[in-house]
Coordinates of C-alpha atoms and ligand atoms in Angstrom, one line a residue:
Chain M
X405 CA 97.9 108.7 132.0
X406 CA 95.3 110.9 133.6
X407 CA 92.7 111.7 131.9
X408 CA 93.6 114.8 131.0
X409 CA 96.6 113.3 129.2
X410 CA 94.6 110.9 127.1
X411 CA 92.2 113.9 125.7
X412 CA 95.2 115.6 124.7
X413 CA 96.9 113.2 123.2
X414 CA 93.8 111.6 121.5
X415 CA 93.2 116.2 120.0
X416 CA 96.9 116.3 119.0
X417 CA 97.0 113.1 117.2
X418 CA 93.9 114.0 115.3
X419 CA 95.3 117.0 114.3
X420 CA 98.5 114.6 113.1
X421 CA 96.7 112.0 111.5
X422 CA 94.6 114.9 109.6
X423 CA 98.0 116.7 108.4
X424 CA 98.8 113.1 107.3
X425 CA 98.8 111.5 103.4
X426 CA 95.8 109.3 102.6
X427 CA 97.1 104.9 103.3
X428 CA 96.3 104.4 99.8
X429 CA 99.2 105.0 98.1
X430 CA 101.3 106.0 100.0
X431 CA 101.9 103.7 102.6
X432 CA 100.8 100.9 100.2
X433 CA 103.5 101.4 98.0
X434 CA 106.2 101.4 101.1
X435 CA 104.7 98.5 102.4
X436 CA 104.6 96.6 99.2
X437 CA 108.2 97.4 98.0
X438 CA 109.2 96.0 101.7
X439 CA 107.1 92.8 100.9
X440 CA 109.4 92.7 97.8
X441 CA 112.3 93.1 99.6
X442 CA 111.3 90.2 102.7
X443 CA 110.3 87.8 99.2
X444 CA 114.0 88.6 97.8
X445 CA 115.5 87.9 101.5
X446 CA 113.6 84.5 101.7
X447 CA 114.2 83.2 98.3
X448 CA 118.4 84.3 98.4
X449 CA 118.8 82.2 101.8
X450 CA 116.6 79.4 100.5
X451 CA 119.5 79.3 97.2
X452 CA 122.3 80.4 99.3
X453 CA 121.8 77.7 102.2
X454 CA 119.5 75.5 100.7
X455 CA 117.2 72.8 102.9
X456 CA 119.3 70.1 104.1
X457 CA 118.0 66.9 105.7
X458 CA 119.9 64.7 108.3
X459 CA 119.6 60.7 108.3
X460 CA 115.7 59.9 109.7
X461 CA 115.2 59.9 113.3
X462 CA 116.2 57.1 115.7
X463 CA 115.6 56.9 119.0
X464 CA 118.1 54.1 119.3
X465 CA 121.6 54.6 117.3
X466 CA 122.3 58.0 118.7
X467 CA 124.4 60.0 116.3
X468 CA 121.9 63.3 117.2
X469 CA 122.9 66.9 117.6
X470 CA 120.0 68.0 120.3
X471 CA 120.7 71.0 118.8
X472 CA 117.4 73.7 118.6
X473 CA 116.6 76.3 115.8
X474 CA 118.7 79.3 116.6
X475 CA 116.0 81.9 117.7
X476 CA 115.5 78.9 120.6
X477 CA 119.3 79.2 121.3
X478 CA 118.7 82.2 124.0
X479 CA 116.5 80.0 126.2
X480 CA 118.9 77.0 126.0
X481 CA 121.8 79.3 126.8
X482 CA 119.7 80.5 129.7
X483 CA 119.9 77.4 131.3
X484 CA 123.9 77.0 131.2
X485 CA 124.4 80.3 132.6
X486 CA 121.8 79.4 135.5
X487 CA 123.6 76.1 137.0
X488 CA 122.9 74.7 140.2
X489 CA 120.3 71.7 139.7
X490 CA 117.7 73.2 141.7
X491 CA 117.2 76.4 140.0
X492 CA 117.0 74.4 137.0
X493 CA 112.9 74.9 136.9
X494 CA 113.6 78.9 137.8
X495 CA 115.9 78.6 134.3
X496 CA 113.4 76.6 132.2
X497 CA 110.4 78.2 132.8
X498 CA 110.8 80.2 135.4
X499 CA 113.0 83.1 133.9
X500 CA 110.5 82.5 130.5
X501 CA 107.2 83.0 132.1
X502 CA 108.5 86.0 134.4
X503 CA 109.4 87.9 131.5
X504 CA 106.4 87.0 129.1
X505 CA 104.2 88.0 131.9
X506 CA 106.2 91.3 131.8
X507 CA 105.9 91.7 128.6
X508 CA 102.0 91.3 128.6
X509 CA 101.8 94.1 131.4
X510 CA 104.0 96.3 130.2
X511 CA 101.1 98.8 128.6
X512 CA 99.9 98.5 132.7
X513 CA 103.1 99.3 134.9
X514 CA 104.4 101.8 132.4
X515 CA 102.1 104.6 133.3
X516 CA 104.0 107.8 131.7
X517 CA 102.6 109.3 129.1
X518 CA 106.4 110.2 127.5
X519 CA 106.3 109.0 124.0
X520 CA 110.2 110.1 122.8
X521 CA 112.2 107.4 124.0
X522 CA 115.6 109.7 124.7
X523 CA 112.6 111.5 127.7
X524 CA 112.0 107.7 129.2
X525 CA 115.2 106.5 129.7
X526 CA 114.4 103.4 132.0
X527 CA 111.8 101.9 129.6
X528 CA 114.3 102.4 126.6
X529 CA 117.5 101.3 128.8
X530 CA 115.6 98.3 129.6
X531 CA 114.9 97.4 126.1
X532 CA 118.5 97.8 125.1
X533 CA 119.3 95.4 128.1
X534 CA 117.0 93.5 127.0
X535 CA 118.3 93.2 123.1
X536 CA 121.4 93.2 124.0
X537 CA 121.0 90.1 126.6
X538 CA 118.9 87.8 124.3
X539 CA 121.6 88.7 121.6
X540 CA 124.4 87.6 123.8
X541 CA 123.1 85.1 124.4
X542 CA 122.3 83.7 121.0
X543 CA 125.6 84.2 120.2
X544 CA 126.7 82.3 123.1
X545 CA 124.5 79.7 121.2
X546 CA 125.9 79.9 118.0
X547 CA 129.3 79.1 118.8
X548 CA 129.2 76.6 121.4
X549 CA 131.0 73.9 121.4
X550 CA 130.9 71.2 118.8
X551 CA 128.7 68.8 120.5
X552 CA 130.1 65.9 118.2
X553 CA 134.4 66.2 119.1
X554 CA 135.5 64.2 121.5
X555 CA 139.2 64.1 121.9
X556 CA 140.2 62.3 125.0
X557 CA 143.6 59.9 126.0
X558 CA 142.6 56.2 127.4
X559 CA 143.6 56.6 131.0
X560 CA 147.4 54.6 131.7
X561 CA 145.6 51.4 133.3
X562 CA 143.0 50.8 130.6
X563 CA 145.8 51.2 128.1
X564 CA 147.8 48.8 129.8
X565 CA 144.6 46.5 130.5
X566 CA 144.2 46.8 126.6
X567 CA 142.2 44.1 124.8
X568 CA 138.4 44.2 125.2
X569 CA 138.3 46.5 127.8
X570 CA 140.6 49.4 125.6
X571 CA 138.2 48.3 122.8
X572 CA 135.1 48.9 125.2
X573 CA 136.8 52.4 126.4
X574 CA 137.1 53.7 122.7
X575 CA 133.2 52.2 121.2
X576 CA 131.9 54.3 124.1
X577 CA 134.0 57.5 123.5
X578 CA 132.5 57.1 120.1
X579 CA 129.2 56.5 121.3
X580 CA 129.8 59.4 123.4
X581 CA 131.0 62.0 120.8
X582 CA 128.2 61.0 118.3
X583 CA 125.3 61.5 120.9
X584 CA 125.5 64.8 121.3
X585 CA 126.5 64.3 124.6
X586 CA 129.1 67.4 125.1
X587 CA 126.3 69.7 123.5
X588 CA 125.1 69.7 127.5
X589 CA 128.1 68.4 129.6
X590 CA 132.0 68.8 129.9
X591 CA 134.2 65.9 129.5
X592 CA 138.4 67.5 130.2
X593 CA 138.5 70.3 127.3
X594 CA 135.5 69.1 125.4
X595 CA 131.7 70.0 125.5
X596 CA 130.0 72.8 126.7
X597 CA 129.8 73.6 130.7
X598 CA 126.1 72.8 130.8
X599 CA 123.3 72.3 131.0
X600 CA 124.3 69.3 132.6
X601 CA 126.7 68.6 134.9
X602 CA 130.4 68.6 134.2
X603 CA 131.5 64.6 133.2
X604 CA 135.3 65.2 133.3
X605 CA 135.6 63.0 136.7
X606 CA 132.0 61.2 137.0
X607 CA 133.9 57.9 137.3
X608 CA 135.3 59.2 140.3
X609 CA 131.6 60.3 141.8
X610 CA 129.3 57.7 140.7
X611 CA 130.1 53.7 140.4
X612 CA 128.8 52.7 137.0
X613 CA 125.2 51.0 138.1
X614 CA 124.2 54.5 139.0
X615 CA 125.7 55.7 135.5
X616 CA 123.5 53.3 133.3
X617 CA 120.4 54.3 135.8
X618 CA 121.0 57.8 135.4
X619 CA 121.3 57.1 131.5
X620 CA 117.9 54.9 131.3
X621 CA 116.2 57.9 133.7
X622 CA 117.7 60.9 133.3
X623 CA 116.9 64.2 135.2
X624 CA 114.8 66.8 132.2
X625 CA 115.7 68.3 129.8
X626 CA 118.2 65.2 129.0
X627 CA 116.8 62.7 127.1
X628 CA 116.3 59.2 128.2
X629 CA 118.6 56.4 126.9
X630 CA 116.7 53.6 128.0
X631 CA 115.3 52.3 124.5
X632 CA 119.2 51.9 123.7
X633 CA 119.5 49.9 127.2
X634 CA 116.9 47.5 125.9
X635 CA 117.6 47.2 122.1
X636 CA 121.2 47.3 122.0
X637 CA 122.8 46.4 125.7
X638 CA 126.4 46.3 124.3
X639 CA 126.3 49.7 122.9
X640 CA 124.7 51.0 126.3
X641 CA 127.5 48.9 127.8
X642 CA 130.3 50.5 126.0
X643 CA 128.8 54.1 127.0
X644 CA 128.4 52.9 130.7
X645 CA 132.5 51.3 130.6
X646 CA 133.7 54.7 129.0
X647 CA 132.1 57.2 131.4
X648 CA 132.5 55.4 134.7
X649 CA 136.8 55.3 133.5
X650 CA 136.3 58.9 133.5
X651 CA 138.3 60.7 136.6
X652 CA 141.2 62.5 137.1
Chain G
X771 CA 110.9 139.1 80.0
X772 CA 107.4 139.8 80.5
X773 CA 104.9 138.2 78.3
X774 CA 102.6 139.8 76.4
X775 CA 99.4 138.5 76.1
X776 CA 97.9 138.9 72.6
X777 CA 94.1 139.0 72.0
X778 CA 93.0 135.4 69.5
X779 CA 92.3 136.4 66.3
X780 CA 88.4 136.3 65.7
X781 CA 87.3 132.8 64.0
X782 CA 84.9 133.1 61.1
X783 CA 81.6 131.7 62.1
X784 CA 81.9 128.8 59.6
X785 CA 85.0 127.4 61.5
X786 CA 84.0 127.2 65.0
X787 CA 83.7 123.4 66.1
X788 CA 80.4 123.0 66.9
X789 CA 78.7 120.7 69.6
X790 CA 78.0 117.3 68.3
X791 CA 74.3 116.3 67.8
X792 CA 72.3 114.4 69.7
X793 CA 72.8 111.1 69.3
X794 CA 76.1 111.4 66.9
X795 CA 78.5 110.7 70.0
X796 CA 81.6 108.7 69.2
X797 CA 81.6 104.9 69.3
X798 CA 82.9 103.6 72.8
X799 CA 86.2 101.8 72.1
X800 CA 87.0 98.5 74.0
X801 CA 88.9 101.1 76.6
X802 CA 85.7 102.3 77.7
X803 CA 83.7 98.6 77.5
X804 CA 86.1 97.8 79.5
X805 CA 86.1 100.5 82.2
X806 CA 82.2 99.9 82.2
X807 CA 82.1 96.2 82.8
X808 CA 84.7 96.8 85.7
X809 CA 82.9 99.0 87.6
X810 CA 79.3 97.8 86.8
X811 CA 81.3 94.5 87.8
X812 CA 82.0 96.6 91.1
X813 CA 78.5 98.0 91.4
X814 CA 76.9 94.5 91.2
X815 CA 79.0 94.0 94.4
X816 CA 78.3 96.6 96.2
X817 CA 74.8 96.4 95.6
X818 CA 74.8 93.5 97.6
X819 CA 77.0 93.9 100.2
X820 CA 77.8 97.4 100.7
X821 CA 81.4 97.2 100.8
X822 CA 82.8 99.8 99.3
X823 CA 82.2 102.0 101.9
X824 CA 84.3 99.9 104.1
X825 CA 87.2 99.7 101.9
X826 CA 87.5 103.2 100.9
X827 CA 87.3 103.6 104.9
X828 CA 90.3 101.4 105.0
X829 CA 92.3 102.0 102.1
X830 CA 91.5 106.3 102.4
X831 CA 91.9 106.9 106.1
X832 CA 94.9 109.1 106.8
X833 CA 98.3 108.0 108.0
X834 CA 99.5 110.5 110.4
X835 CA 102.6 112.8 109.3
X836 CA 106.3 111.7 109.6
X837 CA 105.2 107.7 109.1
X838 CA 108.8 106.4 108.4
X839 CA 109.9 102.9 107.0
X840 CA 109.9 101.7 110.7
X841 CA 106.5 101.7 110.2
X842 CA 106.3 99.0 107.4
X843 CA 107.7 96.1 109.6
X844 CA 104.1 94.8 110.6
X845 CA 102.8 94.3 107.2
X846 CA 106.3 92.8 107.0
X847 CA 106.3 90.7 109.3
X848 CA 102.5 89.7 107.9
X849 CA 103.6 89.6 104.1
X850 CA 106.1 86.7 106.1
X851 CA 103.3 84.5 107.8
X852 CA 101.0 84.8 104.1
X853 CA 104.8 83.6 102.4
X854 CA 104.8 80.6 104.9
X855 CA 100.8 79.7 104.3
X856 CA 101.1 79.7 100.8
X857 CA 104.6 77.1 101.1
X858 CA 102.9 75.1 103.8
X859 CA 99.9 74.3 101.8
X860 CA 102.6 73.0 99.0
X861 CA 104.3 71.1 101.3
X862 CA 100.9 69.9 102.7
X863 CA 100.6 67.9 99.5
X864 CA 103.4 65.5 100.5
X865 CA 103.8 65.5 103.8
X866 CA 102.8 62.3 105.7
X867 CA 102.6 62.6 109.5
X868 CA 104.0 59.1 110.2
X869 CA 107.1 58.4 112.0
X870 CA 106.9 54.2 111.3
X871 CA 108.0 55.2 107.8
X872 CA 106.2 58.1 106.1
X873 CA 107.0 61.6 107.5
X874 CA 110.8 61.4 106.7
X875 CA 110.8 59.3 103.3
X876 CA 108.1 61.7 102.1
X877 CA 110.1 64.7 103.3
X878 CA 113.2 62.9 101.6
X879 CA 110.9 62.2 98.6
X880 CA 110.0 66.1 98.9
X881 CA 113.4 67.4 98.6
X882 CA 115.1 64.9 96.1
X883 CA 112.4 64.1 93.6
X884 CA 109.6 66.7 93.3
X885 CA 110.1 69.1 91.2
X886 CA 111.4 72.7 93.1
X887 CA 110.5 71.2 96.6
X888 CA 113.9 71.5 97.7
X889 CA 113.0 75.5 97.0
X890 CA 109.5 75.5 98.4
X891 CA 110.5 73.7 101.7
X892 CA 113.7 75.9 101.9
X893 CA 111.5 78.9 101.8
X894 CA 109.7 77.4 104.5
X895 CA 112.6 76.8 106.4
X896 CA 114.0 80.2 105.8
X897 CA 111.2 82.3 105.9
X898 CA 110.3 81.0 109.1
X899 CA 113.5 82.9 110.6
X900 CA 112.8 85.8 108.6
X901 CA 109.3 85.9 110.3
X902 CA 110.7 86.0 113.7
X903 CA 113.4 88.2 112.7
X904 CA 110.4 90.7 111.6
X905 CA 108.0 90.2 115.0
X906 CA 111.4 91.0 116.9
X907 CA 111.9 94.2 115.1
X908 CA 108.1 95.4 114.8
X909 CA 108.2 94.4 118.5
X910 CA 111.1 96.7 118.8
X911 CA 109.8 99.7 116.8
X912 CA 106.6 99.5 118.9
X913 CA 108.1 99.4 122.0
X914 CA 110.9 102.4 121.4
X915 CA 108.3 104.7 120.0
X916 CA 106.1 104.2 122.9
X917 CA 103.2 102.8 120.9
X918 CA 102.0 100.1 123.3
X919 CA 100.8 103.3 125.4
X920 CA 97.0 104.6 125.8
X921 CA 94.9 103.7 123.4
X922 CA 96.6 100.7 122.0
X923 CA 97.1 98.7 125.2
X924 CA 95.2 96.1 123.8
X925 CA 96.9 95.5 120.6
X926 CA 100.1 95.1 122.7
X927 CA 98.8 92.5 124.3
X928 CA 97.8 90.9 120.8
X929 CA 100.6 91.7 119.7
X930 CA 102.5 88.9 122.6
X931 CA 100.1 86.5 121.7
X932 CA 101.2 86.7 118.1
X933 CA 104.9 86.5 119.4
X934 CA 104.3 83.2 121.6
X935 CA 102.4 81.8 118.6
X936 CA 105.3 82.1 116.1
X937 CA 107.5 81.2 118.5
X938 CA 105.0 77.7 118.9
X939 CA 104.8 77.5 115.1
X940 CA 108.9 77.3 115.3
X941 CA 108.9 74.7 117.9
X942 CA 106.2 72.0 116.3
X943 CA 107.6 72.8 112.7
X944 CA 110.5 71.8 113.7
X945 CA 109.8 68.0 114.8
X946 CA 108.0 67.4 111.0
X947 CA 110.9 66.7 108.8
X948 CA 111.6 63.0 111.8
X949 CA 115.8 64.0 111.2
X950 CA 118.1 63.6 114.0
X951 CA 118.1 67.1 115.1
X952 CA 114.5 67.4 114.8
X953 CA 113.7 64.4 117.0
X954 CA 116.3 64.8 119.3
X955 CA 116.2 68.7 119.8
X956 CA 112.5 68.0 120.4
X957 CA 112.9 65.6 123.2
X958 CA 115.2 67.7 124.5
X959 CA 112.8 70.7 123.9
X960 CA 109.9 68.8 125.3
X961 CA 112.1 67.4 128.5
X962 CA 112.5 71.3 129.2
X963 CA 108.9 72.1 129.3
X964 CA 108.1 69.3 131.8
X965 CA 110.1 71.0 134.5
X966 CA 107.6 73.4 135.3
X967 CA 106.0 73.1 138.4
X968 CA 103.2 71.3 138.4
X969 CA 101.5 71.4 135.2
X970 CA 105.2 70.4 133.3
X971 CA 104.5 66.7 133.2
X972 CA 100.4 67.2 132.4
X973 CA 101.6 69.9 129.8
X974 CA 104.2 67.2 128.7
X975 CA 101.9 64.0 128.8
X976 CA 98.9 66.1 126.2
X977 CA 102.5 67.2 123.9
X978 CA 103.4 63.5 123.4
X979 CA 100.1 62.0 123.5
X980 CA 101.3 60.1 126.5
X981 CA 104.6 59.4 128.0
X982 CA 106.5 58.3 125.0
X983 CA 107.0 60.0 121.7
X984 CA 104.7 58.0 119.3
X985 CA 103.5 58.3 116.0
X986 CA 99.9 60.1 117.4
X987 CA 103.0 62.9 118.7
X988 CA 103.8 63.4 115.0
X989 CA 100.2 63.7 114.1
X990 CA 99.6 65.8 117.1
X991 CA 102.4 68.4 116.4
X992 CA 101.8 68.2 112.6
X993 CA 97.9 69.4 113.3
X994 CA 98.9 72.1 116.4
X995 CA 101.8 73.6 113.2
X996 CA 99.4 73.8 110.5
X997 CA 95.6 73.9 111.8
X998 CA 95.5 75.3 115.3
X999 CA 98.0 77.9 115.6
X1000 CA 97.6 78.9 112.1
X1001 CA 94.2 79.5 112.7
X1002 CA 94.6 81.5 115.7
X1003 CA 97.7 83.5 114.4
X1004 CA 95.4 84.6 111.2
X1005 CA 92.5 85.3 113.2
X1006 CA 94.4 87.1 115.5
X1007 CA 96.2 89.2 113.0
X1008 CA 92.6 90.1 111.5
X1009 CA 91.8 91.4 114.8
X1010 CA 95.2 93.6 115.5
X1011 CA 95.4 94.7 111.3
X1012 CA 92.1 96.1 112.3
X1013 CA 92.5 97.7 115.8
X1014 CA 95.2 99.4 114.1
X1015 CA 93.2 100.9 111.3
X1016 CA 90.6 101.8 113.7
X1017 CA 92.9 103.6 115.7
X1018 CA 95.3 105.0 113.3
X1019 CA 99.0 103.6 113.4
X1020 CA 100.7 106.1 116.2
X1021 CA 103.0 109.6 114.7
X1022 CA 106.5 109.0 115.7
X1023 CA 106.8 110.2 118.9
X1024 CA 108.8 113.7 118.3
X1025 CA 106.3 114.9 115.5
X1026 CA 104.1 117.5 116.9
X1027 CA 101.2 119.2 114.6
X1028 CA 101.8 122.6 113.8
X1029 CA 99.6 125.7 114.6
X1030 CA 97.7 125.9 111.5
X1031 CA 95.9 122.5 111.2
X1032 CA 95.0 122.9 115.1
X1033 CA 93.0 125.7 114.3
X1034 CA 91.4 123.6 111.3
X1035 CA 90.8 121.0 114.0
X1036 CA 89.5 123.1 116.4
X1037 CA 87.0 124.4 113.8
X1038 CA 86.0 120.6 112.8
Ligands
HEM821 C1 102.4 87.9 113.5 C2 102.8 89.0 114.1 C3 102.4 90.4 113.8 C4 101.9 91.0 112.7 C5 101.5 90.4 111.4 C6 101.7 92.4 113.0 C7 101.2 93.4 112.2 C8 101.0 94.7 112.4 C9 100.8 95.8 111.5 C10 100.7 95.6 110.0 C11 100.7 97.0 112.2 C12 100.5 98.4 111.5 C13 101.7 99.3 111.9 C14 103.0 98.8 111.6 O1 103.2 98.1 110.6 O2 104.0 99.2 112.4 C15 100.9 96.7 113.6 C16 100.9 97.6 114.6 C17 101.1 97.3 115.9 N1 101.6 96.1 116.4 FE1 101.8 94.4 115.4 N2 102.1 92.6 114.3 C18 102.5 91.5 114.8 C19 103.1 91.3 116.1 C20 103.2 92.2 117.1 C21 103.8 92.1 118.3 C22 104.7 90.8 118.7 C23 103.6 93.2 119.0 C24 104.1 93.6 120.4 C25 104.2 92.8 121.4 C26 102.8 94.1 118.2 C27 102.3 95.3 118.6 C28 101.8 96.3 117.8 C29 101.4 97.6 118.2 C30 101.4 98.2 119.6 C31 100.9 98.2 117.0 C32 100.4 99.7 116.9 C33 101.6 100.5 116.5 C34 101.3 101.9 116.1 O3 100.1 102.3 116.1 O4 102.2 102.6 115.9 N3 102.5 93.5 117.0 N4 101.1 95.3 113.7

């Protein structure tokens, strides 16, 4: 905006603001039946849905669901539609800080003086884009795969090895399905396809010292298992067994 | 029918009410004690710090014509963040940072024992959503009617700062309860934010308190949720509440004044 633009836009809105009603009442009394209406909103999802709490925290037994608060959901989601490991950075903050920085600037790179959005059609197509994309993408969130299912046949020669080593197989699958695992990887039909890598046929790519490293020092955002590798080896054990049978 | 207006018929001089005497006023009820103390009450104020002035300024200045229900999302949005003060200070009372053994069992004791904290830490929980609902939207409405434009730049930019902040508030908040899905989604939250180039594993190592989640990263998140970015998100809001009534809230963008109060203004 010219100057120009601003004097006449700071004479018409005087003139507006002068035609206008005083705050007090008018818009007090809008503001304060809205108030009522967020307090009734508030206190019918705190009956409805209540507060629940999950068993404490424990950085060893591993039944977790690295799940975030939903309004985090399109940032998580961000990174399995981004895949390939090095753009993972570009996903994770990357992406984040490009737009925030947008967003700061905006007042600066969006010079017209159009107020009606239907007469600035890129600034108001690129906030429906916008909407639209986070809301996707929270809904992508939402209904993910269960990150705790894990439904998967022994493979023939573990069946027919049976014993400890079947017994092995299935403590890790468990292990597996209770960590929260698939909320980031694949295994066959399971899981979610990302953030991490797919784990149908890791068994097939890694041999299983390079599974337990990876598990004790993960790449971010996974989280490290290595307090499990140290407190409770035979668990860790039964993880390593399970995932290095896994090919196809 | 027209109506005819018919001349009072004259009073005899006996009969018309008189003025009171000096002095023979009626009693003043307890209505009128009452209007008196308020506003000698009011005066005694003023006298001493000259506010009215200010808050007739605030609560008298004009709203511009066609202000539509759009329009009430801010104070929404801040009638959201007083909600979650007033329900963190209650929780406040129980809450023990300590992951050896405290902040869950007191949490647990919270919601099973005290008496409607199950309610006031669901409101908490809920109204937490209900304020970033409310910043999305009166991010929305600001941005569709063009109100980030000359001369409210700045509050724009206030305005992302009070985004990031709730956003922040969401993040440490949700650690406090030491559940599962709060520790684990926040090592997984945390492991994100270290793969930033360069400053990710500095950013990381002052979140934790050091390379490991500790007890002093329970404490740490627990003060960042409710001293630091509380602080700053009140403050903050002070400062855009009164940008915005020192600049007037914007007209939706299609009103235009009409002819006559122009020439008003013109003559102001
Ligand atoms: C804690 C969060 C926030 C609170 C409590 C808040 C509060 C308010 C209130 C009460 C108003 C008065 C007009 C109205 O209600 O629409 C307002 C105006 C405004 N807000 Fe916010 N706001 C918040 C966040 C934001 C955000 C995230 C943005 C944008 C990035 C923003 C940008 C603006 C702008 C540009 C105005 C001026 C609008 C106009 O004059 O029409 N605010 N805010």
């Amino acid at each position: 905006m010219n100057r120009a633009q601003r004097e006449e836009y700071l004479r018409e809105y005087s003139t507006l603001k002068n035609q206008g009603k005083p705050f007090f009442p008018y818009a007090v009394a809008k503001d304060s039946a809205m108030a009522c209406v967020v307090m009734a909103v508030i206190i019918l999802m705190t009956i409805i849905l209540g507060a629940e709490l999950l068993p404490k925290a424990d950085p060893t037994t591993t039944t977790y669901v690295p799940r975030p608060e939903w309004y985090f959901y399109f940032l998580f989601e961000l990174l399995r539609v981004i895949k390939p490991p090095e753009l993972v950075a570009l996903a994770t903050i990357g992406i984040p800080t490009i737009c925030l920085i947008l967003l700061f600037l905006l007042p600066f790179y969006d010079r017209n003086p159009e107020r009606r959005p239907e007469r600035r059609p890129v600034a108001t197509l690129a906030g429906i884009f916008t909407i639209v994309a986070i809301g996707y993408l929270t809904y992508l969130g939402a209904t993910g795969g269960s990150p705790n299912e894990l439904e998967i046949e022994a493979p023939p020669p573990i069946q027919a090895a049976g014993g400890e080593m079947l017994a092995s197989y299935e403590a890790g699958r468990i292990m597996v399905a209770q960590s929260g695992c698939l909320a980031c990887h694949k295994i066959g039909e399971n899981g979610n396809d990302g953030p991490g890598p797919d784990l149908t046929e890791v068994g097939q790519r890694l041999p299983s010292q390079a599974i337990a490293r990876t598990l004790q020092n993960p790449t971010a955002p996974m989280p490290p298992y290595d307090e499990l590798a140290t407190k409770n080896p035979e668990q860790f054990n039964n993880l390593v067994t399970f995932l290095s049978q896994l090919r196809e | 029918m027209p109506k005819v207006k018919l001349p009072k018929p004259p009073v005899p001089d006996a009969l018309v009410p008189r003025p009171k005497r000096p002095g023979t006023a009626e009693k003043a009820g307890p209505r009128d004690v009452a209007k008196e103390t308020g506003i000698s009450a009011i005066d005694w104020v003023d006298e001493r710090t000259g506010m009215s002035g200010a808050a007739r300024w605030l609560m008298f200045r004009k709203v511009p014509k066609g202000t539509n229900w759009f329009y009430t999302l801010g104070s929404a949005t801040m009638f959201a963040f007083l909600s979650q003060a007033v329900t963190g200070v209650f929780l406040a009372m129980y809450y023990i940072p300590d992951p050896a053994g405290g902040a869950y069992e007191s949490v647990r004791y919270l919601t099973n024992e005290v008496f409607l904290g199950e309610f006031v830490r669901g409101m908490h929980k809920w109204g937490a959503s209900v304020m970033v609902i409310l910043v999305m939207l009166h991010m929305a409405r600001t941005f569709f009617f063009g109100a980030y434009k000359y001369p409210r730049e700045l509050n724009w930019i206030i305005g992302v700062v009070l985004l990031v902040l709730t956003f922040v508030m969401g993040f440490t908040g949700y650690l406090l309860p030491f559940d599962q899905k709060a520790y684990w989604a926040t090592v997984v939250g945390v492991n994100i934010n270290g793969t930033a180039p360069i400053i990710g594993p500095y950013l990381n190592d002052f979140i934790r308190a050091g390379p490991d989640f500790t007890s002093t990263t329970l404490a740490r998140f627990y003060s960042i949720h409710m001293l630091l970015v509380p602080g700053a998100l009140a403050a903050l809001i002070g400062a855009h509440l009164w940008l915005v009534a020192k600049q007037g809230t914007t007209a939706p963008p299609w009103m235009k004044a009409d002819k006559k109060g122009d020439v008003g203004e013109e003559r102001a």
